[in-house]
Coordinates of N, CA and C in Angstrom, one line a residue:
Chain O
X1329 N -67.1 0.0 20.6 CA -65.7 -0.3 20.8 C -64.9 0.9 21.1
X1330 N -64.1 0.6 22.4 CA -63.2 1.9 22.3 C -62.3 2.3 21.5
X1331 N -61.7 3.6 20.8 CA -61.0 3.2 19.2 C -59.5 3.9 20.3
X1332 N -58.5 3.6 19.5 CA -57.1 4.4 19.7 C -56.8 5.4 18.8
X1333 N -56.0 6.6 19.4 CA -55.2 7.2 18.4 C -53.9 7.4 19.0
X1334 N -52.7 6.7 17.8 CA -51.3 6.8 17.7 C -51.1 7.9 17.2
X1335 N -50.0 8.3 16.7 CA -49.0 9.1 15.9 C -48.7 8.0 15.0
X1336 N -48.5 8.3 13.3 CA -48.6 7.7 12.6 C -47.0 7.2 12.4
X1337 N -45.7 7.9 13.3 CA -44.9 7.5 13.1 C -44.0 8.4 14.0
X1338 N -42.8 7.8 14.6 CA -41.6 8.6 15.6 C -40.6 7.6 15.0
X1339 N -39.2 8.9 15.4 CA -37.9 8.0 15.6 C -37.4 8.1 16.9
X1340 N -36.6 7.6 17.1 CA -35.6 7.4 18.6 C -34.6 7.1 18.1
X1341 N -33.7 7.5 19.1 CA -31.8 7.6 18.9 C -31.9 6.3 19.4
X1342 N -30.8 5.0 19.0 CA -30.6 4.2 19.4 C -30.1 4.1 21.1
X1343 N -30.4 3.5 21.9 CA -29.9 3.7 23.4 C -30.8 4.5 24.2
X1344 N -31.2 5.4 23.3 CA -32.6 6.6 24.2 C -33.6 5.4 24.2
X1345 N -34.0 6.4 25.1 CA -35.4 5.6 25.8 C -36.5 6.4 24.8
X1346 N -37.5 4.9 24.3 CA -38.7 5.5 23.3 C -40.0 5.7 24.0
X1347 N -40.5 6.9 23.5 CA -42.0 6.8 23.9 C -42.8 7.0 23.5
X1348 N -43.8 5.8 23.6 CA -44.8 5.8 22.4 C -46.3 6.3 22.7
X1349 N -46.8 7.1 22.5 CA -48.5 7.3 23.3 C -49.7 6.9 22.3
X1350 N -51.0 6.7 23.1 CA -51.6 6.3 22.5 C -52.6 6.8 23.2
X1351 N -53.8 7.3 22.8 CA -54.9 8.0 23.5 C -56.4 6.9 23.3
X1352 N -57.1 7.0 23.6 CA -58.2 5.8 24.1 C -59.1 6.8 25.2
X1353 N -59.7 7.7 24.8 CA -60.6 8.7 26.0 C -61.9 8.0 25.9
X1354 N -62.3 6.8 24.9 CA -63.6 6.8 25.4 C -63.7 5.3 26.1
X1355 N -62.2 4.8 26.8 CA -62.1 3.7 27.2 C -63.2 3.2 28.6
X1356 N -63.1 2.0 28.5 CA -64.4 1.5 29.7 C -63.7 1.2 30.9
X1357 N -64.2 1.1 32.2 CA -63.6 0.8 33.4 C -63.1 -0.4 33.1
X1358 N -63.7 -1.5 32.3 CA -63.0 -2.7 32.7 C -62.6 -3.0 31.3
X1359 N -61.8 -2.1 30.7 CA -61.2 -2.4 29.7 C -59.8 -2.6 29.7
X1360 N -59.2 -3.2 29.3 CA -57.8 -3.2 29.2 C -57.1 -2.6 28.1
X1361 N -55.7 -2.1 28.3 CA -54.8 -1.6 27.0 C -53.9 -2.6 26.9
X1362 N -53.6 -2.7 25.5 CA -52.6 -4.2 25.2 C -51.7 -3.4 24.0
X1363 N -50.6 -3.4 23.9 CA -49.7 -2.9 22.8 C -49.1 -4.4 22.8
X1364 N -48.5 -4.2 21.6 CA -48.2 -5.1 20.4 C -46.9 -4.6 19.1
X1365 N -46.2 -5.4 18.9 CA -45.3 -5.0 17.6 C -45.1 -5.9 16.7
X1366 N -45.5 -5.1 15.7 CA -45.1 -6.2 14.3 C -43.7 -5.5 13.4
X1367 N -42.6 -6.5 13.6 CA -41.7 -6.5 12.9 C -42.0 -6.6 11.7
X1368 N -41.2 -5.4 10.5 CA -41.8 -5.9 8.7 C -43.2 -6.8 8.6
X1369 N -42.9 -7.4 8.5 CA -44.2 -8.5 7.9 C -44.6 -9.7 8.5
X1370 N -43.7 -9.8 9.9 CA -43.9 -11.0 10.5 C -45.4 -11.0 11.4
X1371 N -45.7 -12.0 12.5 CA -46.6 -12.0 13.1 C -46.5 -10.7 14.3
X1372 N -47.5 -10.2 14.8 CA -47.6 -9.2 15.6 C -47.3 -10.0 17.2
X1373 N -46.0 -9.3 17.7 CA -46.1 -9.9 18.6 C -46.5 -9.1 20.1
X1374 N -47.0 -9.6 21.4 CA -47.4 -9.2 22.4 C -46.4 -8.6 23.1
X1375 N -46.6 -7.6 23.6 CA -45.4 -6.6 24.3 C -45.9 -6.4 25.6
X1376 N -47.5 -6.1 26.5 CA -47.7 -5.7 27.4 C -49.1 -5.4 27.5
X1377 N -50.0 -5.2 28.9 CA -51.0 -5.0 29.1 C -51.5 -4.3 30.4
X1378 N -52.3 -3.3 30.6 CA -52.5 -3.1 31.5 C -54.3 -3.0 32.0
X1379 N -54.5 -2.7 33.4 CA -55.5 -2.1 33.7 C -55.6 -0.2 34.0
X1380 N -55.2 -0.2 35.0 CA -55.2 0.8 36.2 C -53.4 1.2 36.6
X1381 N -53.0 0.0 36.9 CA -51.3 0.7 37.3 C -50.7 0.4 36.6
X1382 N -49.3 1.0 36.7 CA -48.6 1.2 35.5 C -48.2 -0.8 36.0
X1383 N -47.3 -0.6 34.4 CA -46.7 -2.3 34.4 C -45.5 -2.3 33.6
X1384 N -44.5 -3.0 34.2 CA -43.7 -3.1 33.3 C -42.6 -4.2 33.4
X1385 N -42.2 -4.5 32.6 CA -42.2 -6.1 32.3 C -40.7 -6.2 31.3
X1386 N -40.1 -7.6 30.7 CA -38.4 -7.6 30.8 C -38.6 -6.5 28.9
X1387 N -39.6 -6.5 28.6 CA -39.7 -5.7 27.4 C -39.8 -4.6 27.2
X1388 N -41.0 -3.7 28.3 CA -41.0 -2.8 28.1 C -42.0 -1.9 29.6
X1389 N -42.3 -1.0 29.5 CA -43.2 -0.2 30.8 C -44.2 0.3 29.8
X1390 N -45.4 0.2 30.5 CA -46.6 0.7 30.6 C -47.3 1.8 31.5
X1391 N -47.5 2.8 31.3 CA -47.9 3.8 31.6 C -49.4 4.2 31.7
X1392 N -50.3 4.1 32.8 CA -51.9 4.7 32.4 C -52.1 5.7 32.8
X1393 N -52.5 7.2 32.4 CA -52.9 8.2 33.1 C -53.8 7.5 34.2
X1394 N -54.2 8.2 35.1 CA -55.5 8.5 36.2 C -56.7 8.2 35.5
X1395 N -57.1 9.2 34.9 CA -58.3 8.9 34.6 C -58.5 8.1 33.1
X1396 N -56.7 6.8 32.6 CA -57.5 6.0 31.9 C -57.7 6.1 30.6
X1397 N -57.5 7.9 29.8 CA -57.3 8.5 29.0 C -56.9 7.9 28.0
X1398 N -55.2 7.9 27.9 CA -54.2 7.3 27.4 C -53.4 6.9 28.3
X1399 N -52.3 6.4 27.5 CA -51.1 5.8 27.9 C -49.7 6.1 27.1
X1400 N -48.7 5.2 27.9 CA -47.5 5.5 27.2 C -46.9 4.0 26.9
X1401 N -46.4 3.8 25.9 CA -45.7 2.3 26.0 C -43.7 3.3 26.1
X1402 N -43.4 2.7 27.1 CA -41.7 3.0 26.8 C -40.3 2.0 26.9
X1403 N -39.8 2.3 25.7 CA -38.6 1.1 25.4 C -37.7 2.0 26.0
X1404 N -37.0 1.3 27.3 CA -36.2 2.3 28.3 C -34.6 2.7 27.0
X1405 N -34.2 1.8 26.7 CA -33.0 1.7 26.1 C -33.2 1.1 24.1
X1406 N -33.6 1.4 23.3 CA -34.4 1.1 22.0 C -32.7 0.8 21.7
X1407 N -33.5 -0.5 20.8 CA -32.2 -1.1 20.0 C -33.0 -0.9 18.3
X1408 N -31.7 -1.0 17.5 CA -32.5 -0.7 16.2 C -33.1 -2.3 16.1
X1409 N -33.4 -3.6 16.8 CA -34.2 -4.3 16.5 C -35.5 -3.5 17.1
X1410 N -35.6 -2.8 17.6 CA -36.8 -2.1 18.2 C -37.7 -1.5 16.7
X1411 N -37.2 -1.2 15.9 CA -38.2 -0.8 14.7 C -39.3 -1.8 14.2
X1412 N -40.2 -1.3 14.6 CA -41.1 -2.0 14.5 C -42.5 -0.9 14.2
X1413 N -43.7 -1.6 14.0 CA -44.9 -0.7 13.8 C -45.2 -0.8 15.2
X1414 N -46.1 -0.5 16.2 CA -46.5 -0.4 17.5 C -47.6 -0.4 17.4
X1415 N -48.7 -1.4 17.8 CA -50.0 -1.1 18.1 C -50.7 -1.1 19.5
X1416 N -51.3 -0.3 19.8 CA -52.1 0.1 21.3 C -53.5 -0.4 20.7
X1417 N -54.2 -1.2 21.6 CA -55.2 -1.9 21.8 C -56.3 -1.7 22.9
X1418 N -57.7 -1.4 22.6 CA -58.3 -1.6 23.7 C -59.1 -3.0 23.7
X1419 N -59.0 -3.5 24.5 CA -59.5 -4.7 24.4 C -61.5 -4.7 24.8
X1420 N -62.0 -5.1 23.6 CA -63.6 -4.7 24.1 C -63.9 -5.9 25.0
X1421 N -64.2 -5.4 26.1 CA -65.1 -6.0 27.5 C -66.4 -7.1 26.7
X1422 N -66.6 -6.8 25.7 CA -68.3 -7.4 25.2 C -68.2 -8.7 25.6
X1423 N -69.4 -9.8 24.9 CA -68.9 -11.0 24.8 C -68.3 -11.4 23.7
X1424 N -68.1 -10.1 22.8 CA -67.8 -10.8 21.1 C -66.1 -11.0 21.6
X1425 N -65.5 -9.7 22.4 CA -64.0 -10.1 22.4 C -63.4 -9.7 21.2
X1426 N -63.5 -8.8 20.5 CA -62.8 -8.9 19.1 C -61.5 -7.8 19.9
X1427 N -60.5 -8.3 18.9 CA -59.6 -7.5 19.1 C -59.2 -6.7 18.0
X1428 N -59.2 -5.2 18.2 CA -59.6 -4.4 17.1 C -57.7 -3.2 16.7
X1429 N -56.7 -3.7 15.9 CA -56.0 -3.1 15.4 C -56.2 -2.0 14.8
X1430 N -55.2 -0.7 15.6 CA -55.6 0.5 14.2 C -54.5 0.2 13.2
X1431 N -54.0 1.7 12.8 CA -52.6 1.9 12.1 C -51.8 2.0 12.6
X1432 N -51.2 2.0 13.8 CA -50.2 2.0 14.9 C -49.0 3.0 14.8
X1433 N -48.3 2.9 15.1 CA -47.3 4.0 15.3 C -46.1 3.3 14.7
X1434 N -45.4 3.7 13.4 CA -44.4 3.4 12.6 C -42.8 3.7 14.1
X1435 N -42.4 3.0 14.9 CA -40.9 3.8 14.7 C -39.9 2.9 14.1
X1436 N -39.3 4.0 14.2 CA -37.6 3.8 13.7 C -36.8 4.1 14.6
X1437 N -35.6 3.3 15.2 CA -34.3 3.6 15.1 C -33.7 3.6 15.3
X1438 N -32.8 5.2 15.0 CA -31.4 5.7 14.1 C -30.3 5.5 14.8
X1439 N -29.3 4.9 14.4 CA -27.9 4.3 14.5 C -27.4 5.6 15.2
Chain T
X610 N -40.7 -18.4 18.3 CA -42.0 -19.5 17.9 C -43.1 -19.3 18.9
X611 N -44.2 -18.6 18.3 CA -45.4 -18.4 19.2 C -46.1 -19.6 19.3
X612 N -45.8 -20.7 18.7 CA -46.8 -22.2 19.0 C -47.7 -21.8 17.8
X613 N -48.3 -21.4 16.9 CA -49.3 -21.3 16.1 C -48.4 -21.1 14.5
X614 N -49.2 -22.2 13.6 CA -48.6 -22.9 12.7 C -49.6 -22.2 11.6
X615 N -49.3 -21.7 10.8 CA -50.3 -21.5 9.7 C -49.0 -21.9 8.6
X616 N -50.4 -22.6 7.4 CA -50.1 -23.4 6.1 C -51.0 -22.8 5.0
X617 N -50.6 -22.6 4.1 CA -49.5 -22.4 3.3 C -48.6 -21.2 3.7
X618 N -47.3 -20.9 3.6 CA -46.8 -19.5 4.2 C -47.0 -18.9 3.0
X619 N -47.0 -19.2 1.5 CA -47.0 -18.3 0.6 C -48.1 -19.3 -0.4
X620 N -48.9 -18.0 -1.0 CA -49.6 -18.9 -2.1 C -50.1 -17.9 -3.4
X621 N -49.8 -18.4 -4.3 CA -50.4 -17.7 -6.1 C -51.4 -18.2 -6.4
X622 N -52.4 -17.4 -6.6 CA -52.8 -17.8 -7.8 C -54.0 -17.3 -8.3
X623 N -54.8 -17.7 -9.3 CA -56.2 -16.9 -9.9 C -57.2 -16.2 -9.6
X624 N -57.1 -14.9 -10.3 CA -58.7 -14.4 -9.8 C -59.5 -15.2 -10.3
X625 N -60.8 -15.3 -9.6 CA -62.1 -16.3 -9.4 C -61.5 -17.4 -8.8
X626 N -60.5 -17.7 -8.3 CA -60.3 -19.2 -8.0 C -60.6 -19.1 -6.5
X627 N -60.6 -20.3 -5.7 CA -60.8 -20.2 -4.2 C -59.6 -21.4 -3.5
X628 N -59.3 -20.3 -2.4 CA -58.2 -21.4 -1.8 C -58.3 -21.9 -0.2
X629 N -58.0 -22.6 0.4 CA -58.3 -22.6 1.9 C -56.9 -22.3 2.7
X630 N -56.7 -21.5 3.8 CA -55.9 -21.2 4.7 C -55.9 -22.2 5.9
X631 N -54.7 -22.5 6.3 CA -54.9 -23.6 7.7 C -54.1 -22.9 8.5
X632 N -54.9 -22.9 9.7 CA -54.4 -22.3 11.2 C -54.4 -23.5 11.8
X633 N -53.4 -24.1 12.8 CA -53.4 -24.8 13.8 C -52.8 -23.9 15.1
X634 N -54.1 -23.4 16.1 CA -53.4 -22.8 17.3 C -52.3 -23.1 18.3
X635 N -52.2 -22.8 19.5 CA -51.0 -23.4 20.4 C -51.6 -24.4 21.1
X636 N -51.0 -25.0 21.5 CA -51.5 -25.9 22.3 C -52.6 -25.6 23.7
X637 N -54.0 -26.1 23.5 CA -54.6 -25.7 24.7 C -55.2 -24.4 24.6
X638 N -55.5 -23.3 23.8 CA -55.9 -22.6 23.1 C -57.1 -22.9 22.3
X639 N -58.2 -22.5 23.1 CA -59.7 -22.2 22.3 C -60.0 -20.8 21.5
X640 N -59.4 -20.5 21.4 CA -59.8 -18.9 20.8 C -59.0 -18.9 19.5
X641 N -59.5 -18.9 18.3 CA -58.5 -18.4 17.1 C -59.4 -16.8 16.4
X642 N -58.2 -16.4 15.8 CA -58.8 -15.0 15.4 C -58.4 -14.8 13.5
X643 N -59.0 -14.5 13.1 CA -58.5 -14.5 11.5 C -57.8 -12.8 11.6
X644 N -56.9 -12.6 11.0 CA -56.6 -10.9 10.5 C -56.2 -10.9 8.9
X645 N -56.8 -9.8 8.3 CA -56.1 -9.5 6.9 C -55.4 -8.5 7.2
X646 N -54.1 -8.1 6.6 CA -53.4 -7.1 6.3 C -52.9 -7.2 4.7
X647 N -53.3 -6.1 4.0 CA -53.3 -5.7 2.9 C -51.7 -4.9 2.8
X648 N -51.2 -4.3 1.6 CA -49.9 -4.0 1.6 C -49.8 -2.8 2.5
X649 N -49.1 -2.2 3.2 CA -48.7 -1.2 4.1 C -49.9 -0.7 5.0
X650 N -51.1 -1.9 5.0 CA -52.2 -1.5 5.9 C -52.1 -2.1 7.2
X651 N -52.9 -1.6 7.8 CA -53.0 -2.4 9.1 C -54.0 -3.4 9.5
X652 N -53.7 -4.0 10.6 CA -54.6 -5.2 10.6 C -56.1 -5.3 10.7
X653 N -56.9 -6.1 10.0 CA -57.8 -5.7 10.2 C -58.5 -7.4 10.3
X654 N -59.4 -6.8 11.1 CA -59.9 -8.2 12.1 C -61.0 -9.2 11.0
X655 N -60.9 -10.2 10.6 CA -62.1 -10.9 9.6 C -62.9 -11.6 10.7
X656 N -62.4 -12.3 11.9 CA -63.9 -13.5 12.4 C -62.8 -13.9 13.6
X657 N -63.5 -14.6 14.8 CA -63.0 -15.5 15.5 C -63.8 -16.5 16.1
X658 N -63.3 -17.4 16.3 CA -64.0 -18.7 17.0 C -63.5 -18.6 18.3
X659 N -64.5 -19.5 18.9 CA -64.0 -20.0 20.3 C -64.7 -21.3 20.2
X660 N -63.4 -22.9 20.6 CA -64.2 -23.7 20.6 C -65.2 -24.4 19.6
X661 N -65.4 -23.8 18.6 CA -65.7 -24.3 17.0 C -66.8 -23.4 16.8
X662 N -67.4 -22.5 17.8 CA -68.3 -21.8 17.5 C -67.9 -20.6 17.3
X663 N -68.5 -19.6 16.5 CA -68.5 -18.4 15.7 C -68.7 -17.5 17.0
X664 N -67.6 -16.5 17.4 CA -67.7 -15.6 18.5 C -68.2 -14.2 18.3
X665 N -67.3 -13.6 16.7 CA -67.2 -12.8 16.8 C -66.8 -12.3 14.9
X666 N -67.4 -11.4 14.8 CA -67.5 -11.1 12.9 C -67.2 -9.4 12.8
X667 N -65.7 -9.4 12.2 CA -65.9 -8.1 11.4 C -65.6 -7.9 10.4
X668 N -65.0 -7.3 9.5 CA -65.2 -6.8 7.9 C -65.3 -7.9 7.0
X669 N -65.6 -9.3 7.5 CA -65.3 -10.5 6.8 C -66.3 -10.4 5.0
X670 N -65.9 -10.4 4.1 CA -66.5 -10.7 2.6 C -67.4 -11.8 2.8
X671 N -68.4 -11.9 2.2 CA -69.2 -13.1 1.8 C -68.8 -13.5 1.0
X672 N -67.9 -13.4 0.4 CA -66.7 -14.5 -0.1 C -65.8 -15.3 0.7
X673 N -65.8 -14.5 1.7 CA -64.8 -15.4 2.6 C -65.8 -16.6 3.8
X674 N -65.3 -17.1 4.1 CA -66.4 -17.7 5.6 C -65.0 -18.7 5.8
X675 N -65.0 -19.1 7.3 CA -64.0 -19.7 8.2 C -64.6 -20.6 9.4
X676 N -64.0 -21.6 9.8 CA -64.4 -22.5 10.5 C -63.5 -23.1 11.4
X677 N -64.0 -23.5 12.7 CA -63.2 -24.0 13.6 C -63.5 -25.6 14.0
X678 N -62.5 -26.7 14.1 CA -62.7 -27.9 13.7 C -62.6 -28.8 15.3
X679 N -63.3 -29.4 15.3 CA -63.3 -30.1 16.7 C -61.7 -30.4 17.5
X680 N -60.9 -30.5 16.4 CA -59.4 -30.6 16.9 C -59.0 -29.1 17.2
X681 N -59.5 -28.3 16.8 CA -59.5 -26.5 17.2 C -59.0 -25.9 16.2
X682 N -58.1 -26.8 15.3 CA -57.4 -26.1 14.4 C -58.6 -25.1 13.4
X683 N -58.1 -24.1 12.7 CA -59.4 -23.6 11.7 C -58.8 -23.3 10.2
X684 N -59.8 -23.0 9.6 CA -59.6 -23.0 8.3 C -59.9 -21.6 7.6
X685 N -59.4 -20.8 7.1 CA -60.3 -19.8 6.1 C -60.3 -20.3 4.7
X686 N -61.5 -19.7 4.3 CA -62.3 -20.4 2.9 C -62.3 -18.9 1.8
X687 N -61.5 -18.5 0.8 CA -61.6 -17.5 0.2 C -61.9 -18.0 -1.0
X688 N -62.9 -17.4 -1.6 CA -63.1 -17.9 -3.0 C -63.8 -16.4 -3.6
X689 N -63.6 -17.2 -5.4 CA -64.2 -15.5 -6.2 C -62.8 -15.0 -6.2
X690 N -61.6 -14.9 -6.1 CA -60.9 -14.2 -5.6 C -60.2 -13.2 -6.6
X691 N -60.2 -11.6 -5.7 CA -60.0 -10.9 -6.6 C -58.6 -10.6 -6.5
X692 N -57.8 -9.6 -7.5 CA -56.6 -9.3 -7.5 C -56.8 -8.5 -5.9
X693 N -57.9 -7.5 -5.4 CA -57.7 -7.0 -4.0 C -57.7 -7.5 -2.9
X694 N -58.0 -9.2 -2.9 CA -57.7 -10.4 -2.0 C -56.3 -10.4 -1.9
X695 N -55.0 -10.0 -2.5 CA -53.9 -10.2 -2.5 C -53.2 -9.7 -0.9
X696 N -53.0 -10.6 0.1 CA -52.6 -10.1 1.2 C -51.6 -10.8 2.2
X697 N -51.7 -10.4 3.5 CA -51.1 -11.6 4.4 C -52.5 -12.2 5.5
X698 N -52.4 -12.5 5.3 CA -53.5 -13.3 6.0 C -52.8 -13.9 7.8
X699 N -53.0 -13.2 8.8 CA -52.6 -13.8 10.1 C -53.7 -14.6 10.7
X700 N -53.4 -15.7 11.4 CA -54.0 -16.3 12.5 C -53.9 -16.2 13.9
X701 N -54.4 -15.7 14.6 CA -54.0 -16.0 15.9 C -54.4 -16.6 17.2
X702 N -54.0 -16.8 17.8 CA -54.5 -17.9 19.1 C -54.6 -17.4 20.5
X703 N -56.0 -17.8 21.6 CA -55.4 -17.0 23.0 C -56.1 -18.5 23.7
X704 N -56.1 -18.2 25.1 CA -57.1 -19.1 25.4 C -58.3 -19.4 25.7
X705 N -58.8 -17.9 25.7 CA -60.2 -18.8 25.7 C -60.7 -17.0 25.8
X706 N -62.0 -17.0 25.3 CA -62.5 -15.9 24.9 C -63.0 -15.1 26.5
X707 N -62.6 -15.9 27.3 CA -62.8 -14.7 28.3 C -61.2 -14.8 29.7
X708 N -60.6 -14.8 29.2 CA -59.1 -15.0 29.8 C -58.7 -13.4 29.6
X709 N -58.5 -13.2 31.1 CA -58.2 -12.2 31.7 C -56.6 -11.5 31.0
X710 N -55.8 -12.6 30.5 CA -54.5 -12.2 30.3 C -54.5 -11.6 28.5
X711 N -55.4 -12.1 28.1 CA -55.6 -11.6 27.1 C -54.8 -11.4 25.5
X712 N -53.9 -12.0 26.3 CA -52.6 -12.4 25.3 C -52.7 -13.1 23.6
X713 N -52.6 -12.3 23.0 CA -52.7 -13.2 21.6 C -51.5 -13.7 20.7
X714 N -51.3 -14.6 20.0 CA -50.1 -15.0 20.0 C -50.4 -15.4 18.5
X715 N -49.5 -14.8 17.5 CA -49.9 -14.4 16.3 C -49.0 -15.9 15.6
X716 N -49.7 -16.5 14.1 CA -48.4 -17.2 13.7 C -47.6 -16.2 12.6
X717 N -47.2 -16.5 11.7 CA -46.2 -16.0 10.9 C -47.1 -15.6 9.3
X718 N -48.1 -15.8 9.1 CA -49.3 -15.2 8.1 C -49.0 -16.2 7.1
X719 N -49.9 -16.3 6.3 CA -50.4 -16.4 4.8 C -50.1 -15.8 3.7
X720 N -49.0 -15.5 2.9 CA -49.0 -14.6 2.0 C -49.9 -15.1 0.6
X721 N -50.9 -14.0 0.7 CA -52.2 -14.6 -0.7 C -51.3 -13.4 -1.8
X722 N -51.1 -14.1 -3.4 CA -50.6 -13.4 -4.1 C -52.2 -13.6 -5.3
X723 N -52.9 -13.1 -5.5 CA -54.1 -13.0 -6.6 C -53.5 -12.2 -8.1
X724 N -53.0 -13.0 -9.1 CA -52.7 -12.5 -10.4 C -54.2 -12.5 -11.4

């Protein structure tokens, strides 16, 4: 399975644009990146996905390097409902399908 | 409201004792996925079905086992249970184990409290 590595935490100025990275170098051609946020303790919810080009959608843009590496999740304009944990996802190609959570990227923010 | 209903939202009670979790997915949704999150941990994947059959297995206890019911809804089965069972317990739903969109749609968890 391909694994992620976040940053275990960022802040952003409210109104700034956030940017979150997430590295995945031993990703598969036909793998996808999926980020995700979980508010406190609620359900994790779906924020975005990509393949190959960037994407971006009424929540947020997605970012893939070239060769696939990593990525960027960015909140153009972060409201403090934006604090949330962040998770970047590779989604395994197999037939098992598991979808494998790391520790994700804590942000905050600040007023 | 992601469409995915999980029961009990909070539950107490005994070590050694065993309790069952109810997931009902979204509508039209073959794919359920179990997740434990422990206190300030991250999620970590127990089992998923597709369709009532067993797809996919990770850190799941042989204390635990889970099942998917011809109505699709599923169940987790924890028993033995220790004070380190104390968690949130999420369910979640996509449609079908090979859907390109890939989208998972989480309910609102299980809070397991083990005294």
């Amino acid at each position: 399975d391909a694994k992620t590595t976040q940053p275990p935490s960022m802040d952003c100025a409210e109104g700034r644009a956030a940017n979150l990275p997430c590295n995945h170098s031993t990703i598969s051609g036909n793998e996808y990146v999926y980020w995700y946020r979980q508010i406190h303790s609620q359900g994790p919810q779906y924020i975005i996905h990509g393949l190959k080009n960037n994407e971006t959608n009424e929540m947020a843009s997605l970012i893939i390097t070239e060769d696939r590496k990593s990525s960027t999740l960015i909140l153009p304009h972060a409201t403090l409902r934006d604090t949330a944990v962040y998770y970047c996802i590779v989604r395994v190609a197999s037939g098992t399908y598991k979808y494998i959570f790391g520790t994700g990227t804590r942000l905050k923010v600040l007023a | 409201d992601s469409g995915v209903t999980q029961t009990p939202k909070h539950l107490i009670t005994a070590t050694g004792q065993r309790v069952t979790l109810r997931c009902s997915p979204r509508s039209g949704d073959l794919s359920v996925y179990w997740y434990q999150q422990s206190l300030d941990q991250g999620l970590q994947f127990l089992i998923q079905y597709y369709n009532g059959e067993e797809r996919a297995k990770g850190n799941i206890l042989e204390r635990f086992s889970a099942q998917q019911f011809p109505d699709l809804h599923s169940e987790l089965n924890l028993s033995s249970l220790e004070l380190g069972d104390s968690a949130l317990y999420f369910c979640a739903s996509s449609v079908g184990a090979r859907s390109n969109t890939g989208e998972l749609f989480f309910g609102e968890g299980s809070r397991l409290t083990v005294l």
